[in-house]
Amino acid sequence: MKLEVTYDFVCPWCYLGLTQLSRAIATVQSTDPQVTLWPFQLMPELPASGVDNAQFVVDLMGKERAAQMLAKMEVLGREAGITIDYAKITTLPNTYLAHQLVRTLTQGADGLGFALELMAAHFSGAANLGDRAYLSEVAMRRGFSGEEIQACWSGPEANDDMRLSRERADRLGIRGVPNYIIDGRPTAGSLPEHQWVSLFGASSRGEQCAG
């Protein structure tokens, strides 16, 4: 199965969706989906330093609606066994640097694991994903050198992947995330683990995967 995943780190539906996908891959060990991660910045206009998360959400939705949405996502997170704690998230980051890092250094299952590690850090309030020092620390724990990390952000081809990702999203009409293209067939939303397992099984039998 060829699986293209378009996502952003600060999207809670992406965190839920990629978690379910990762669990399904671990469950169905006999299949090896070819996973390609595509960056998608929901808010590319944010300053490099990010903005106050709580104020941004209130300005976007209004206080009452924001409270309802955040509470709902925290409940969904607990039901999925992941932590989403908006009270602890101080900064809504510009995700450009994080996307560059994951996209340039990793792909496939390694990229999925890297992305989920960063999402977990964001949604638990443990880290600012726009902080170069934090991102470098995580990447170095994964075995990458300082030179490799800096090249992701300052090398001659540093902007190519993000530009190509934006052009791809425009060409395919992708306006929101998570978005999946499964063996060339588009689907959207956060699929549950059992549905991924079913899709992997169909693919292994040579059946067409319906999103």
PDB file of C-alpha atoms in Angstrom:
ATOM      1  CA  MET A   1       0.000   0.000   0.000  1.00  0.00           C
ATOM      2  CA  LYS A   2       1.208   3.487  -0.869  1.00  0.00           C
ATOM      3  CA  LEU A   3      -0.020   5.962   1.717  1.00  0.00           C
ATOM      4  CA  GLU A   4       0.471   9.727   1.526  1.00  0.00           C
ATOM      5  CA  VAL A   5      -0.266  11.608   4.743  1.00  0.00           C
ATOM      6  CA  THR A   6      -0.679  15.383   4.834  1.00  0.00           C
ATOM      7  CA  TYR A   7      -0.646  16.871   8.337  1.00  0.00           C
ATOM      8  CA  ASP A   8       0.296  19.692  10.682  1.00  0.00           C
ATOM      9  CA  PHE A   9       1.765  19.295  14.160  1.00  0.00           C
ATOM     10  CA  VAL A  10      -0.695  21.601  15.924  1.00  0.00           C
ATOM     11  CA  CYS A  11      -3.819  19.959  14.483  1.00  0.00           C
ATOM     12  CA  PRO A  12      -5.426  17.760  17.189  1.00  0.00           C
ATOM     13  CA  TRP A  13      -7.250  15.694  14.569  1.00  0.00           C
ATOM     14  CA  CYS A  14      -3.866  14.986  12.972  1.00  0.00           C
ATOM     15  CA  TYR A  15      -2.478  13.863  16.329  1.00  0.00           C
ATOM     16  CA  LEU A  16      -5.429  11.521  16.806  1.00  0.00           C
ATOM     17  CA  GLY A  17      -5.299  10.294  13.220  1.00  0.00           C
ATOM     18  CA  LEU A  18      -1.570   9.650  13.030  1.00  0.00           C
ATOM     19  CA  THR A  19      -1.706   7.896  16.401  1.00  0.00           C
ATOM     20  CA  GLN A  20      -4.378   5.513  15.117  1.00  0.00           C
ATOM     21  CA  LEU A  21      -2.393   4.942  11.916  1.00  0.00           C
ATOM     22  CA  SER A  22       0.798   4.191  13.833  1.00  0.00           C
ATOM     23  CA  ARG A  23      -1.000   1.725  16.080  1.00  0.00           C
ATOM     24  CA  ALA A  24      -2.537  -0.036  13.087  1.00  0.00           C
ATOM     25  CA  ILE A  25       0.872  -0.396  11.424  1.00  0.00           C
ATOM     26  CA  ALA A  26       2.215  -1.928  14.638  1.00  0.00           C
ATOM     27  CA  THR A  27      -0.798  -4.254  14.869  1.00  0.00           C
ATOM     28  CA  VAL A  28      -0.582  -5.547  11.300  1.00  0.00           C
ATOM     29  CA  GLN A  29       3.106  -6.361  11.242  1.00  0.00           C
ATOM     30  CA  SER A  30       2.785  -8.468   8.092  1.00  0.00           C
ATOM     31  CA  THR A  31       2.183  -5.358   5.989  1.00  0.00           C
ATOM     32  CA  ASP A  32       4.660  -2.590   5.281  1.00  0.00           C
ATOM     33  CA  PRO A  33       2.792   0.447   3.939  1.00  0.00           C
ATOM     34  CA  GLN A  34       4.945   2.922   2.059  1.00  0.00           C
ATOM     35  CA  VAL A  35       4.202   6.012   4.114  1.00  0.00           C
ATOM     36  CA  THR A  36       5.086   9.448   2.760  1.00  0.00           C
ATOM     37  CA  LEU A  37       4.557  12.444   5.028  1.00  0.00           C
ATOM     38  CA  TRP A  38       3.663  15.783   3.474  1.00  0.00           C
ATOM     39  CA  PRO A  39       3.889  19.007   5.523  1.00  0.00           C
ATOM     40  CA  PHE A  40       0.919  21.351   5.650  1.00  0.00           C
ATOM     41  CA  GLN A  41       1.030  24.570   7.646  1.00  0.00           C
ATOM     42  CA  LEU A  42      -2.426  25.557   8.827  1.00  0.00           C
ATOM     43  CA  MET A  43      -1.099  28.967   9.884  1.00  0.00           C
ATOM     44  CA  PRO A  44       2.057  29.780   7.911  1.00  0.00           C
ATOM     45  CA  GLU A  45       1.572  33.461   8.698  1.00  0.00           C
ATOM     46  CA  LEU A  46       2.414  33.042  12.399  1.00  0.00           C
ATOM     47  CA  PRO A  47       5.618  34.778  13.513  1.00  0.00           C
ATOM     48  CA  ALA A  48       8.676  32.607  13.993  1.00  0.00           C
ATOM     49  CA  SER A  49       8.348  33.038  17.771  1.00  0.00           C
ATOM     50  CA  GLY A  50       4.733  31.837  17.714  1.00  0.00           C
ATOM     51  CA  VAL A  51       1.779  33.432  19.522  1.00  0.00           C
ATOM     52  CA  ASP A  52      -0.073  32.965  22.788  1.00  0.00           C
ATOM     53  CA  ASN A  53      -2.092  29.783  22.270  1.00  0.00           C
ATOM     54  CA  ALA A  54      -5.054  30.521  24.566  1.00  0.00           C
ATOM     55  CA  GLN A  55      -5.554  34.027  23.204  1.00  0.00           C
ATOM     56  CA  PHE A  56      -5.297  32.844  19.602  1.00  0.00           C
ATOM     57  CA  VAL A  57      -8.004  30.222  20.081  1.00  0.00           C
ATOM     58  CA  VAL A  58     -10.326  32.684  21.844  1.00  0.00           C
ATOM     59  CA  ASP A  59      -9.791  35.293  19.120  1.00  0.00           C
ATOM     60  CA  LEU A  60     -10.507  32.674  16.473  1.00  0.00           C
ATOM     61  CA  MET A  61     -13.609  31.055  17.967  1.00  0.00           C
ATOM     62  CA  GLY A  62     -14.847  33.171  20.827  1.00  0.00           C
ATOM     63  CA  LYS A  63     -14.479  32.239  24.487  1.00  0.00           C
ATOM     64  CA  GLU A  64     -17.482  29.921  24.840  1.00  0.00           C
ATOM     65  CA  ARG A  65     -17.006  28.019  21.601  1.00  0.00           C
ATOM     66  CA  ALA A  66     -13.273  27.707  22.242  1.00  0.00           C
ATOM     67  CA  ALA A  67     -13.879  26.232  25.701  1.00  0.00           C
ATOM     68  CA  GLN A  68     -16.305  23.673  24.268  1.00  0.00           C
ATOM     69  CA  MET A  69     -13.965  22.660  21.440  1.00  0.00           C
ATOM     70  CA  LEU A  70     -10.909  22.342  23.656  1.00  0.00           C
ATOM     71  CA  ALA A  71     -12.797  20.276  26.220  1.00  0.00           C
ATOM     72  CA  LYS A  72     -14.071  17.976  23.474  1.00  0.00           C
ATOM     73  CA  MET A  73     -10.575  17.416  22.093  1.00  0.00           C
ATOM     74  CA  GLU A  74      -9.177  16.665  25.535  1.00  0.00           C
ATOM     75  CA  VAL A  75     -11.879  14.016  26.044  1.00  0.00           C
ATOM     76  CA  LEU A  76     -11.186  12.475  22.634  1.00  0.00           C
ATOM     77  CA  GLY A  77      -7.505  12.412  23.498  1.00  0.00           C
ATOM     78  CA  ARG A  78      -8.115  10.564  26.758  1.00  0.00           C
ATOM     79  CA  GLU A  79     -10.329   8.058  24.966  1.00  0.00           C
ATOM     80  CA  ALA A  80      -7.504   7.450  22.475  1.00  0.00           C
ATOM     81  CA  GLY A  81      -4.914   7.126  25.234  1.00  0.00           C
ATOM     82  CA  ILE A  82      -3.019  10.315  24.397  1.00  0.00           C
ATOM     83  CA  THR A  83      -2.575  13.573  26.290  1.00  0.00           C
ATOM     84  CA  ILE A  84      -4.130  16.766  24.995  1.00  0.00           C
ATOM     85  CA  ASP A  85      -3.852  19.426  27.705  1.00  0.00           C
ATOM     86  CA  TYR A  86      -4.633  22.876  26.372  1.00  0.00           C
ATOM     87  CA  ALA A  87      -4.185  24.490  29.782  1.00  0.00           C
ATOM     88  CA  LYS A  88      -0.470  23.701  29.564  1.00  0.00           C
ATOM     89  CA  ILE A  89       0.090  24.806  25.964  1.00  0.00           C
ATOM     90  CA  THR A  90       1.468  28.334  26.225  1.00  0.00           C
ATOM     91  CA  THR A  91       2.685  28.884  22.663  1.00  0.00           C
ATOM     92  CA  LEU A  92       1.069  28.164  19.324  1.00  0.00           C
ATOM     93  CA  PRO A  93       4.206  27.722  17.202  1.00  0.00           C
ATOM     94  CA  ASN A  94       4.998  28.385  13.605  1.00  0.00           C
ATOM     95  CA  THR A  95       5.548  24.781  12.495  1.00  0.00           C
ATOM     96  CA  TYR A  96       7.881  25.505   9.584  1.00  0.00           C
ATOM     97  CA  LEU A  97      11.086  24.431  11.350  1.00  0.00           C
ATOM     98  CA  ALA A  98       9.532  21.238  12.710  1.00  0.00           C
ATOM     99  CA  HIS A  99       8.199  20.269   9.292  1.00  0.00           C
ATOM    100  CA  GLN A 100      11.564  20.937   7.684  1.00  0.00           C
ATOM    101  CA  LEU A 101      13.265  18.730  10.240  1.00  0.00           C
ATOM    102  CA  VAL A 102      10.948  15.732   9.916  1.00  0.00           C
ATOM    103  CA  ARG A 103      10.566  15.965   6.154  1.00  0.00           C
ATOM    104  CA  THR A 104      14.288  16.319   5.460  1.00  0.00           C
ATOM    105  CA  LEU A 105      15.710  13.838   7.968  1.00  0.00           C
ATOM    106  CA  THR A 106      13.138  11.039   7.975  1.00  0.00           C
ATOM    107  CA  GLN A 107      10.363   9.323   6.066  1.00  0.00           C
ATOM    108  CA  GLY A 108       8.166   6.261   6.363  1.00  0.00           C
ATOM    109  CA  ALA A 109       7.677   4.743   9.819  1.00  0.00           C
ATOM    110  CA  ASP A 110      10.629   6.716  11.205  1.00  0.00           C
ATOM    111  CA  GLY A 111       9.079   9.965  10.038  1.00  0.00           C
ATOM    112  CA  LEU A 112       5.710   8.993  11.489  1.00  0.00           C
ATOM    113  CA  GLY A 113       7.303   8.239  14.846  1.00  0.00           C
ATOM    114  CA  PHE A 114       9.260  11.503  14.800  1.00  0.00           C
ATOM    115  CA  ALA A 115       6.131  13.508  13.961  1.00  0.00           C
ATOM    116  CA  LEU A 116       4.154  11.843  16.747  1.00  0.00           C
ATOM    117  CA  GLU A 117       6.926  12.535  19.258  1.00  0.00           C
ATOM    118  CA  LEU A 118       6.762  16.230  18.422  1.00  0.00           C
ATOM    119  CA  MET A 119       2.954  16.254  18.508  1.00  0.00           C
ATOM    120  CA  ALA A 120       2.988  14.617  21.928  1.00  0.00           C
ATOM    121  CA  ALA A 121       5.376  17.294  23.177  1.00  0.00           C
ATOM    122  CA  HIS A 122       3.162  20.077  21.831  1.00  0.00           C
ATOM    123  CA  PHE A 123      -0.171  18.776  23.070  1.00  0.00           C
ATOM    124  CA  SER A 124       1.153  17.987  26.532  1.00  0.00           C
ATOM    125  CA  GLY A 125       2.483  21.532  26.770  1.00  0.00           C
ATOM    126  CA  ALA A 126       6.025  20.247  27.184  1.00  0.00           C
ATOM    127  CA  ALA A 127       7.647  22.082  24.288  1.00  0.00           C
ATOM    128  CA  ASN A 128       7.488  24.900  21.767  1.00  0.00           C
ATOM    129  CA  LEU A 129       7.860  23.328  18.321  1.00  0.00           C
ATOM    130  CA  GLY A 130       9.193  26.595  16.958  1.00  0.00           C
ATOM    131  CA  ASP A 131      12.213  26.437  19.258  1.00  0.00           C
ATOM    132  CA  ARG A 132      15.353  25.451  17.331  1.00  0.00           C
ATOM    133  CA  ALA A 133      17.147  24.314  20.480  1.00  0.00           C
ATOM    134  CA  TYR A 134      14.356  21.932  21.450  1.00  0.00           C
ATOM    135  CA  LEU A 135      13.989  20.544  17.930  1.00  0.00           C
ATOM    136  CA  SER A 136      17.755  20.037  17.679  1.00  0.00           C
ATOM    137  CA  GLU A 137      17.753  18.183  20.996  1.00  0.00           C
ATOM    138  CA  VAL A 138      15.042  15.784  19.845  1.00  0.00           C
ATOM    139  CA  ALA A 139      16.753  15.163  16.505  1.00  0.00           C
ATOM    140  CA  MET A 140      20.111  14.532  18.154  1.00  0.00           C
ATOM    141  CA  ARG A 141      18.492  11.985  20.476  1.00  0.00           C
ATOM    142  CA  ARG A 142      17.399  10.255  17.288  1.00  0.00           C
ATOM    143  CA  GLY A 143      20.994  10.018  16.137  1.00  0.00           C
ATOM    144  CA  PHE A 144      21.293  12.984  13.783  1.00  0.00           C
ATOM    145  CA  SER A 145      24.318  15.253  13.866  1.00  0.00           C
ATOM    146  CA  GLY A 146      24.301  18.973  14.430  1.00  0.00           C
ATOM    147  CA  GLU A 147      25.457  19.482  10.844  1.00  0.00           C
ATOM    148  CA  GLU A 148      22.564  17.434   9.459  1.00  0.00           C
ATOM    149  CA  ILE A 149      20.077  19.337  11.588  1.00  0.00           C
ATOM    150  CA  GLN A 150      21.344  22.777  10.620  1.00  0.00           C
ATOM    151  CA  ALA A 151      21.360  21.792   6.944  1.00  0.00           C
ATOM    152  CA  CYS A 152      17.601  21.191   7.202  1.00  0.00           C
ATOM    153  CA  TRP A 153      17.122  24.871   7.978  1.00  0.00           C
ATOM    154  CA  SER A 154      19.955  26.630   6.170  1.00  0.00           C
ATOM    155  CA  GLY A 155      21.194  24.368   3.380  1.00  0.00           C
ATOM    156  CA  PRO A 156      20.850  25.390  -0.287  1.00  0.00           C
ATOM    157  CA  GLU A 157      17.783  23.174  -0.722  1.00  0.00           C
ATOM    158  CA  ALA A 158      16.263  23.941   2.686  1.00  0.00           C
ATOM    159  CA  ASN A 159      13.061  25.455   1.292  1.00  0.00           C
ATOM    160  CA  ASP A 160      12.428  23.033  -1.573  1.00  0.00           C
ATOM    161  CA  ASP A 161      10.384  20.445   0.323  1.00  0.00           C
ATOM    162  CA  MET A 162       8.058  23.013   1.861  1.00  0.00           C
ATOM    163  CA  ARG A 163       7.571  24.738  -1.482  1.00  0.00           C
ATOM    164  CA  LEU A 164       6.858  21.440  -3.224  1.00  0.00           C
ATOM    165  CA  SER A 165       4.457  20.469  -0.453  1.00  0.00           C
ATOM    166  CA  ARG A 166       2.521  23.714  -0.828  1.00  0.00           C
ATOM    167  CA  GLU A 167       2.363  23.291  -4.592  1.00  0.00           C
ATOM    168  CA  ARG A 168       1.186  19.687  -4.209  1.00  0.00           C
ATOM    169  CA  ALA A 169      -1.569  20.707  -1.757  1.00  0.00           C
ATOM    170  CA  ASP A 170      -2.766  23.426  -4.130  1.00  0.00           C
ATOM    171  CA  ARG A 171      -2.728  21.036  -7.080  1.00  0.00           C
ATOM    172  CA  LEU A 172      -4.722  18.387  -5.199  1.00  0.00           C
ATOM    173  CA  GLY A 173      -7.109  20.882  -3.633  1.00  0.00           C
ATOM    174  CA  ILE A 174      -6.062  20.022  -0.073  1.00  0.00           C
ATOM    175  CA  ARG A 175      -7.411  22.732   2.239  1.00  0.00           C
ATOM    176  CA  GLY A 176      -7.433  20.927   5.571  1.00  0.00           C
ATOM    177  CA  VAL A 177      -5.731  18.123   7.460  1.00  0.00           C
ATOM    178  CA  PRO A 178      -5.348  15.284   8.137  1.00  0.00           C
ATOM    179  CA  ASN A 179      -5.576  14.165   4.546  1.00  0.00           C
ATOM    180  CA  TYR A 180      -4.732  10.711   3.220  1.00  0.00           C
ATOM    181  CA  ILE A 181      -4.220   9.378  -0.281  1.00  0.00           C
ATOM    182  CA  ILE A 182      -4.358   5.589  -0.212  1.00  0.00           C
ATOM    183  CA  ASP A 183      -3.057   3.911  -3.357  1.00  0.00           C
ATOM    184  CA  GLY A 184      -3.992   7.029  -5.305  1.00  0.00           C
ATOM    185  CA  ARG A 185      -7.456   7.349  -3.766  1.00  0.00           C
ATOM    186  CA  PRO A 186      -8.045  10.427  -1.563  1.00  0.00           C
ATOM    187  CA  THR A 187      -9.749  10.326   1.808  1.00  0.00           C
ATOM    188  CA  ALA A 188      -9.883  12.788   4.696  1.00  0.00           C
ATOM    189  CA  GLY A 189     -10.423  12.752   8.426  1.00  0.00           C
ATOM    190  CA  SER A 190      -9.046  10.713  11.310  1.00  0.00           C
ATOM    191  CA  LEU A 191      -9.642   7.052  10.510  1.00  0.00           C
ATOM    192  CA  PRO A 192      -9.871   4.740  13.541  1.00  0.00           C
ATOM    193  CA  GLU A 193      -7.312   2.003  14.059  1.00  0.00           C
ATOM    194  CA  HIS A 194      -9.667  -0.824  13.071  1.00  0.00           C
ATOM    195  CA  GLN A 195     -10.414   0.849   9.746  1.00  0.00           C
ATOM    196  CA  TRP A 196      -6.701   1.153   8.978  1.00  0.00           C
ATOM    197  CA  VAL A 197      -6.228  -2.518   9.860  1.00  0.00           C
ATOM    198  CA  SER A 198      -9.050  -3.394   7.469  1.00  0.00           C
ATOM    199  CA  LEU A 199      -7.492  -1.284   4.704  1.00  0.00           C
ATOM    200  CA  PHE A 200      -4.092  -2.908   5.222  1.00  0.00           C
ATOM    201  CA  GLY A 201      -5.712  -6.337   5.010  1.00  0.00           C
ATOM    202  CA  ALA A 202      -7.501  -5.465   1.778  1.00  0.00           C
ATOM    203  CA  SER A 203      -4.265  -4.151   0.290  1.00  0.00           C
ATOM    204  CA  SER A 204      -2.346  -7.300   1.207  1.00  0.00           C
ATOM    205  CA  ARG A 205      -5.023  -9.372  -0.573  1.00  0.00           C
ATOM    206  CA  GLY A 206      -4.686  -7.241  -3.688  1.00  0.00           C
ATOM    207  CA  GLU A 207      -8.092  -5.636  -3.227  1.00  0.00           C
ATOM    208  CA  GLN A 208      -8.799  -2.012  -4.008  1.00  0.00           C
ATOM    209  CA  CYS A 209      -8.712   0.152  -0.882  1.00  0.00           C
ATOM    210  CA  ALA A 210     -11.741   2.352  -0.476  1.00  0.00           C
ATOM    211  CA  GLY A 211     -11.290   5.434   1.666  1.00  0.00           C
TER     212      GLY A 211
END
